[in-house]
Amino acid sequence: MRKIISFLLLSFVVYALQAQIKDPVKFKTELTPLSDTEAEVVFTAAIDKGWHVYSTDLGDGGPISATFNIDNKSGVELLGKLKPVGKEVATFDKLFEMKVRYFENTAKFVQKVKFTGGAYAIEGYLEYGACDDESCLPPTQVPFKFSGVAKAGNAATTKTEQPKAEQPEQKVVDKADKKEGATSVASKDSSAMMELVPATTTEAATDIQSAVASSELWKPVISDLQALGEEHGQEDMSWIYIFITGFLGGLLALFTPCVWPIIPMTVSFFLKRSKDKKKGIRDAWTYGASIVVIYVALGLAITLIFGASALNALSTNAIFNILFFLMLVIFAASFFGAFEIRLPSKWGNAVDSKAESTTGLLSIFLMAFTLSLVSFSCTGPIIGFLLVQVSTTGSVVAPAIGMLGFAIALALPFTLFALFPSWLKSMPKSGGWMNVIKVTLGFLELAFALKFLSVADLAYGWRLLDRETFLALWIVIFALLGFYLLGKIKFPHDDDDNKVGVTRFFMALISLAFAVYMVPGLWGAPLKAVSAFAPPMQTQDFNLYKNEVHAKFDDYDLGMEYARLNGKPVMLDFTGYGCVNCRKMEAAVWTDPKVSDLINNDYVLITLYVDNKTPLTEPVKIIENGTERTLRTVGDKWSYLQRVKFGANAQPFYVLLDNQGKPLNKSYAYNEDIPKYIEFLQTGLENYKKGKN
């Protein structure tokens, strides 16, 4: 509000300092009879180039909306509201942080009136706002005064008192069609979807009976979304992001005790086994390429064996997440020095002996394969974590791209040191610093292990790892990591060097600062930096934060009926307990005051978890794409709704609906652009209001 007031005051000052008063908008007013008993008060404006006049009903906190105001009236009744006529320009205004509508060149506003009989008189004014790219007019009034006598069977005789003469009127023909909406109540559908048992609601009565048949609410609206400008849904992660993630994972693996000491030995071997330096370099290139081929093939093999959809399903499966949680905990214990995890030594020995007995490219490839086997204890956890993360994209290619980044980072030093052998002399020697990296990875694996346990906990509703519990464990883990880096904690395989290097000091500083940063989250602070990993805020029992967005319903049919009864549009939120980007949107976008106000006050929010493992009272068989499937859980039901009605299966997925289940705007996926999200919500709200008029 302060921004708007300051902007208006500035506009007034600008106009006070100008030598002549601007008059960029010239209105002409007339009373146009429609019948013996009805007429229209018509305001027609000629607008100077570069200026625009704002339309009606823009909402609070925005520019001046066009309004029809009455000072005195007799023998006249107003019919409806002031209506804008003509081509409106709709855009998002960064100054007002909202969607606005305005007219350029010409504008027309019409107010319909009814004569009650005999003499009539009406006096008032049209108030409007106008701006150009540099300044705005203060709220401006266009006065009008009409009087006359209306008789049955005769056109009304009108006396008009106008303000000063205006520019010649531009003739605008208005033949607006009157739209009448009606809500039909269909009979109870006998299809399988009617037998689906709704999940429990978090707010509202459970005895609501659906006045709109489920068959109508579940009717596909894919073509409607496309008509609104729907684009193909974006992937949960971009391929560039996946590649970079894999590359960083490869760099981490590179500095572990399993890989780093092998680099000088391998490069020296290639350079010494051939008298030809060029051939040695070529062999090193081949070695690096072989590493890339091996890991990319591994990524492709995993998705081809299990399938992209299967991996996506596994990402929210309780057993899978618990097993992965235990695996990461075991790997973390190994990195802490409790034991050493290795693949069977005979595997490596067999491949190594085969490499020695062969020559040419095959021997080099087998050497690269040996590296993959012997380094498994360090690379295995990183690869596993990477593959699980990218599996949620539902793409067969994604794991291969992740492995490509990982392999390039792993293979790069072998090639570079072969090209520049002198670099080997400046290469840091193996030592305790590598063990520090390994232990640090152990702490990180332990922290991420809790993420997988959290997914299973949320999906099955166990409530073992609520948000405050999760944050408490993370605070302890990263605080301990900081103390370890400062040398206050030692593990069995650490050396006795008490000196703390500059790098370790800054790493410790970051870790301890991160732990302190999470402390306010115990009382409800959003903690946007960890929103992708922590459980949703609604799982927190003690929460002092008041700017949250809470779903009124977690059932589609009941939520739709509640919205119909209360005359509000619906915002559907397809999400998942294991959806990283969903938590980011909730922490980074939904916490914005403008966004939370729109969702909480102007919409009925229905949140549907597609990985909710609560069983339906009875399994439901459906036919999808010619294949019979069985819906067993509440999550299956909502996932099916998202696919069949909206043609999408990725989360987050936001769609705005009217009370008949029709879209009000194109859908919205993961995008943390707050102004864009506000525009998305305001457009839907405006379209809902238009549909009701």
XYZ file of C-alpha atoms in Angstrom, residues 5-386:
382
model
C 0.547 5.844 -2.154
C 4.086 6.989 -2.906
C 3.537 6.349 -6.592
C 0.320 8.416 -6.621
C 1.916 11.278 -4.673
C 4.793 11.330 -7.145
C 2.303 11.483 -9.991
C 0.582 14.458 -8.390
C 3.881 16.311 -7.957
C 4.844 15.697 -11.574
C 1.587 17.117 -12.797
C 1.827 20.152 -10.489
C 5.201 21.071 -11.925
C 4.181 20.828 -15.567
C 3.515 24.063 -17.481
C 0.257 22.809 -18.897
C -2.214 20.246 -17.643
C -2.308 17.028 -19.609
C -5.634 15.880 -20.915
C -4.785 12.564 -22.610
C -8.285 11.047 -22.271
C -11.447 12.655 -23.638
C -14.772 11.080 -22.736
C -18.168 11.479 -24.379
C -21.240 10.440 -22.439
C -24.717 9.638 -23.758
C -27.898 7.841 -22.768
C -28.857 5.269 -25.406
C -32.462 3.899 -25.234
C -32.798 0.144 -25.651
C -36.563 -0.105 -25.183
C -39.411 1.744 -23.560
C -38.163 0.743 -20.139
C -34.405 0.217 -20.511
C -31.448 2.279 -21.626
C -27.660 2.392 -21.398
C -25.392 5.105 -20.054
C -22.481 4.919 -22.480
C -19.034 6.409 -21.824
C -16.793 6.509 -24.895
C -13.185 7.691 -24.646
C -10.576 8.787 -27.135
C -7.142 8.004 -25.639
C -3.915 9.715 -26.683
C -1.119 7.510 -28.025
C 1.029 5.998 -25.294
C -1.711 6.260 -22.672
C -4.132 3.647 -21.394
C -7.307 3.641 -19.302
C -7.761 0.892 -16.711
C -10.768 -1.417 -16.854
C -13.233 -2.406 -14.126
C -12.873 -4.645 -11.037
C -9.067 -4.768 -10.787
C -9.120 -5.470 -7.079
C -7.609 -3.806 -4.046
C -4.014 -2.641 -4.013
C -3.922 -1.994 -7.753
C -4.493 0.955 -10.090
C -7.708 2.969 -10.207
C -10.514 0.830 -11.605
C -13.292 2.325 -13.686
C -16.390 2.704 -11.470
C -19.920 4.014 -11.974
C -21.032 6.344 -9.154
C -24.496 7.830 -8.451
C -25.107 11.144 -6.674
C -28.863 11.369 -7.220
C -31.446 9.276 -9.033
C -35.218 8.990 -9.263
C -37.389 6.822 -11.477
C -34.308 4.815 -12.432
C -32.841 1.509 -11.301
C -29.409 0.128 -12.140
C -29.228 -3.198 -13.933
C -25.994 -5.082 -13.245
C -22.581 -3.523 -13.003
C -20.544 -1.207 -15.202
C -19.257 -3.282 -18.131
C -16.148 -2.665 -20.227
C -16.689 -3.037 -23.970
C -14.036 -3.580 -26.605
C -10.543 -5.030 -26.745
C -8.830 -5.150 -23.372
C -5.104 -5.595 -22.880
C -4.291 -7.943 -19.989
C -0.763 -7.986 -18.552
C 1.156 -8.376 -15.297
C 2.149 -5.007 -13.825
C 5.409 -5.224 -11.827
C 4.710 -1.951 -10.002
C 1.403 -3.133 -8.561
C 2.500 -6.817 -8.495
C -0.766 -7.972 -10.019
C -2.577 -8.688 -13.262
C -4.172 -5.543 -14.749
C -6.492 -4.871 -17.691
C -6.698 -1.651 -19.667
C -7.711 -0.029 -22.967
C -5.560 1.718 -25.575
C -6.646 4.243 -28.243
C -10.358 3.886 -27.385
C -12.317 2.770 -24.378
C -15.997 2.166 -23.777
C -17.931 1.554 -20.579
C -21.650 0.784 -20.427
C -24.048 0.911 -17.487
C -27.518 -0.503 -18.082
C -30.477 1.203 -16.376
C -34.230 0.572 -16.075
C -36.974 3.199 -15.996
C -39.647 2.589 -13.383
C -42.186 4.867 -15.137
C -42.907 8.576 -15.434
C -40.281 11.239 -14.910
C -36.750 10.140 -14.205
C -33.463 11.799 -13.350
C -29.998 10.384 -12.816
C -26.829 12.244 -11.903
C -23.379 10.951 -11.079
C -19.929 10.373 -12.491
C -17.584 7.798 -13.991
C -14.281 7.555 -12.129
C -11.267 6.117 -13.930
C -7.508 5.894 -13.815
C -5.076 6.419 -16.687
C -1.311 6.019 -17.059
C 1.446 6.105 -19.607
C 4.934 4.590 -19.293
C 6.187 7.464 -17.091
C 3.313 8.820 -15.032
C -0.322 8.439 -14.045
C -3.306 10.710 -13.781
C -4.905 11.130 -10.375
C -8.378 9.550 -10.089
C -10.397 11.389 -12.738
C -14.186 11.907 -12.857
C -16.468 12.181 -15.892
C -19.736 13.772 -14.700
C -23.108 13.057 -16.287
C -26.696 14.187 -15.757
C -29.760 12.871 -17.598
C -33.469 13.474 -17.080
C -36.713 12.908 -18.970
C -40.026 11.101 -19.023
C -40.510 7.417 -19.726
C -43.905 6.196 -20.909
C -45.063 2.686 -21.656
C -45.108 2.021 -25.382
C -43.012 5.101 -26.209
C -39.345 5.717 -26.235
C -38.082 7.703 -23.335
C -37.780 11.419 -23.850
C -34.395 12.471 -22.606
C -32.833 15.725 -21.593
C -29.084 15.515 -21.402
C -26.721 17.821 -19.581
C -23.158 17.188 -20.671
C -19.878 18.634 -19.620
C -17.869 20.610 -22.163
C -17.850 19.542 -25.762
C -15.604 16.639 -26.581
C -13.957 15.287 -29.661
C -16.219 13.613 -32.215
C -17.452 10.276 -30.942
C -16.106 7.139 -32.437
C -18.942 4.821 -33.318
C -18.646 1.595 -31.443
C -21.151 -1.119 -32.096
C -21.870 -3.266 -29.065
C -23.786 -6.475 -29.486
C -22.813 -8.291 -26.361
C -24.396 -11.634 -25.951
C -26.006 -12.333 -22.652
C -24.672 -15.489 -21.171
C -26.663 -17.501 -18.734
C -25.028 -20.343 -16.856
C -26.847 -23.189 -15.324
C -25.578 -25.975 -13.154
C -27.048 -29.300 -14.000
C -27.252 -31.994 -11.432
C -26.583 -35.310 -12.999
C -27.810 -38.587 -11.662
C -25.522 -40.754 -9.634
C -22.980 -42.357 -11.865
C -22.681 -46.113 -11.784
C -19.115 -46.168 -13.063
C -16.192 -47.435 -11.081
C -15.077 -43.941 -10.175
C -18.254 -43.416 -8.165
C -17.207 -46.319 -5.981
C -13.898 -44.754 -5.058
C -13.862 -43.955 -1.368
C -12.762 -40.374 -0.630
C -9.896 -39.730 1.724
C -10.583 -38.003 4.980
C -10.879 -34.237 4.888
C -8.874 -31.976 7.081
C -11.495 -29.299 7.222
C -15.226 -29.329 6.447
C -18.076 -31.668 7.111
C -17.925 -35.182 5.814
C -21.644 -35.446 5.140
C -21.515 -33.274 2.019
C -23.372 -34.927 -0.811
C -22.094 -34.268 -4.303
C -24.528 -32.155 -6.323
C -22.387 -32.544 -9.436
C -21.878 -36.103 -10.519
C -18.366 -37.492 -10.196
C -18.530 -38.532 -13.819
C -18.671 -34.836 -14.725
C -15.971 -33.770 -12.297
C -13.647 -36.493 -13.564
C -14.321 -35.734 -17.222
C -11.068 -35.091 -19.181
C -10.278 -31.418 -19.818
C -7.026 -31.890 -21.739
C -8.408 -30.105 -24.817
C -9.642 -27.233 -22.618
C -6.144 -26.823 -21.153
C -4.623 -26.810 -24.628
C -7.095 -24.116 -25.692
C -5.838 -22.017 -22.766
C -2.257 -22.302 -24.001
C -1.198 -25.454 -22.163
C 2.345 -26.535 -22.888
C 3.973 -29.893 -22.357
C 4.716 -30.420 -18.727
C 8.307 -29.898 -17.706
C 10.437 -32.602 -16.273
C 11.108 -32.707 -12.590
C 14.734 -31.965 -13.387
C 16.303 -30.550 -16.530
C 18.918 -32.627 -18.303
C 21.514 -29.915 -17.683
C 20.795 -30.069 -13.969
C 21.060 -33.867 -14.007
C 24.377 -33.696 -15.874
C 25.825 -31.144 -13.451
C 24.659 -33.208 -10.477
C 26.358 -36.279 -11.926
C 29.515 -34.286 -12.683
C 29.743 -32.997 -9.110
C 29.222 -36.534 -7.843
C 32.094 -37.686 -10.033
C 34.354 -34.956 -8.639
C 33.556 -36.072 -5.098
C 34.337 -39.675 -5.982
C 37.588 -38.548 -7.586
C 39.003 -37.272 -4.294
C 38.274 -40.417 -2.317
C 40.957 -42.933 -1.230
C 39.514 -45.472 -3.676
C 40.229 -43.394 -6.794
C 42.835 -40.678 -6.202
C 45.848 -42.942 -5.576
C 45.080 -44.883 -8.777
C 45.490 -41.826 -11.037
C 49.331 -41.497 -11.039
C 49.828 -45.264 -11.239
C 47.497 -45.620 -14.215
C 48.874 -42.616 -16.130
C 52.469 -43.710 -15.530
C 51.582 -47.194 -16.766
C 50.188 -45.847 -20.041
C 53.157 -43.571 -20.652
C 55.768 -46.216 -19.811
C 54.293 -49.241 -21.568
C 54.784 -47.612 -24.917
C 57.901 -45.913 -26.195
C 55.677 -43.738 -28.334
C 54.417 -40.847 -26.216
C 51.536 -40.212 -28.615
C 50.408 -43.809 -28.268
C 50.518 -43.495 -24.479
C 48.345 -40.395 -24.636
C 45.972 -42.177 -27.017
C 45.720 -45.082 -24.585
C 44.899 -42.661 -21.759
C 42.147 -41.105 -23.906
C 40.797 -44.571 -24.597
C 40.906 -45.367 -20.876
C 38.888 -42.246 -20.070
C 36.387 -43.001 -22.841
C 36.010 -46.544 -21.524
C 35.104 -45.206 -18.087
C 32.417 -43.049 -19.698
C 31.039 -45.989 -21.697
C 30.917 -48.255 -18.620
C 29.001 -45.839 -16.394
C 26.626 -44.623 -19.122
C 25.862 -48.261 -19.945
C 25.173 -48.833 -16.244
C 22.680 -45.945 -16.195
C 20.899 -47.221 -19.298
C 20.853 -50.797 -18.045
C 19.130 -49.838 -14.796
C 16.274 -48.011 -16.499
C 15.921 -50.602 -19.274
C 15.761 -53.449 -16.756
C 13.416 -51.829 -14.265
C 11.732 -49.261 -16.520
C 11.463 -45.521 -15.959
C 7.954 -45.755 -14.544
C 8.983 -48.552 -12.202
C 11.833 -46.446 -10.849
C 9.476 -43.549 -10.389
C 7.109 -45.796 -8.450
C 9.974 -47.188 -6.394
C 10.998 -43.667 -5.388
C 7.924 -43.489 -3.127
C 7.747 -47.151 -2.194
C 8.203 -47.653 1.546
C 10.271 -50.848 1.320
C 12.554 -49.356 -1.323
C 13.102 -46.143 0.665
C 13.734 -48.031 3.896
C 16.254 -50.301 2.156
C 17.986 -47.298 0.622
C 17.978 -45.591 4.025
C 19.676 -48.631 5.560
C 22.125 -48.873 2.662
C 23.206 -45.244 3.085
C 23.558 -45.701 6.848
C 25.765 -48.763 6.252
C 27.873 -46.873 3.715
C 28.172 -43.955 6.142
C 29.385 -46.320 8.882
C 31.907 -47.682 6.399
C 33.140 -44.201 5.585
C 33.458 -43.509 9.322
C 35.859 -46.451 9.526
C 33.680 -49.150 11.070
C 34.441 -51.598 8.249
C 35.415 -51.722 4.576
C 32.911 -52.590 1.883
C 34.359 -54.183 -1.211
C 33.090 -56.228 -4.099
C 34.424 -59.797 -4.171
C 38.163 -59.593 -4.759
C 38.016 -62.426 -7.283
C 35.949 -60.170 -9.572
C 38.657 -57.555 -9.700
C 41.458 -60.106 -9.911
C 39.736 -61.914 -12.761
C 39.229 -58.732 -14.756
C 42.765 -57.543 -13.943
C 44.363 -60.812 -15.067
C 42.269 -60.715 -18.219
C 43.522 -57.212 -18.921
C 47.137 -58.343 -18.557
C 46.650 -61.282 -20.909
C 45.066 -59.185 -23.656
C 46.358 -56.339 -25.746
C 44.996 -53.366 -27.581
C 41.738 -51.585 -26.854
C 40.209 -54.573 -25.019
C 42.927 -54.552 -22.385
C 42.432 -50.829 -21.786
C 38.673 -51.291 -21.491
C 39.191 -54.115 -18.974
C 41.494 -51.885 -16.933
C 38.786 -49.243 -16.791
C 36.326 -51.927 -15.704
C 38.753 -52.949 -12.952
C 38.782 -49.354 -11.711
C 34.972 -49.413 -11.538
C 35.053 -52.570 -9.414
C 37.824 -51.650 -6.970
C 36.447 -48.150 -6.402
C 32.920 -49.359 -5.693
C 33.156 -48.775 -1.946
C 33.554 -45.040 -2.612
C 31.588 -44.580 -5.820
C 28.681 -46.933 -5.026
C 26.846 -44.639 -2.575
C 27.262 -41.623 -4.850
C 26.021 -43.508 -7.911
C 23.083 -45.007 -6.014
C 21.994 -41.662 -4.644
C 22.267 -40.056 -8.090
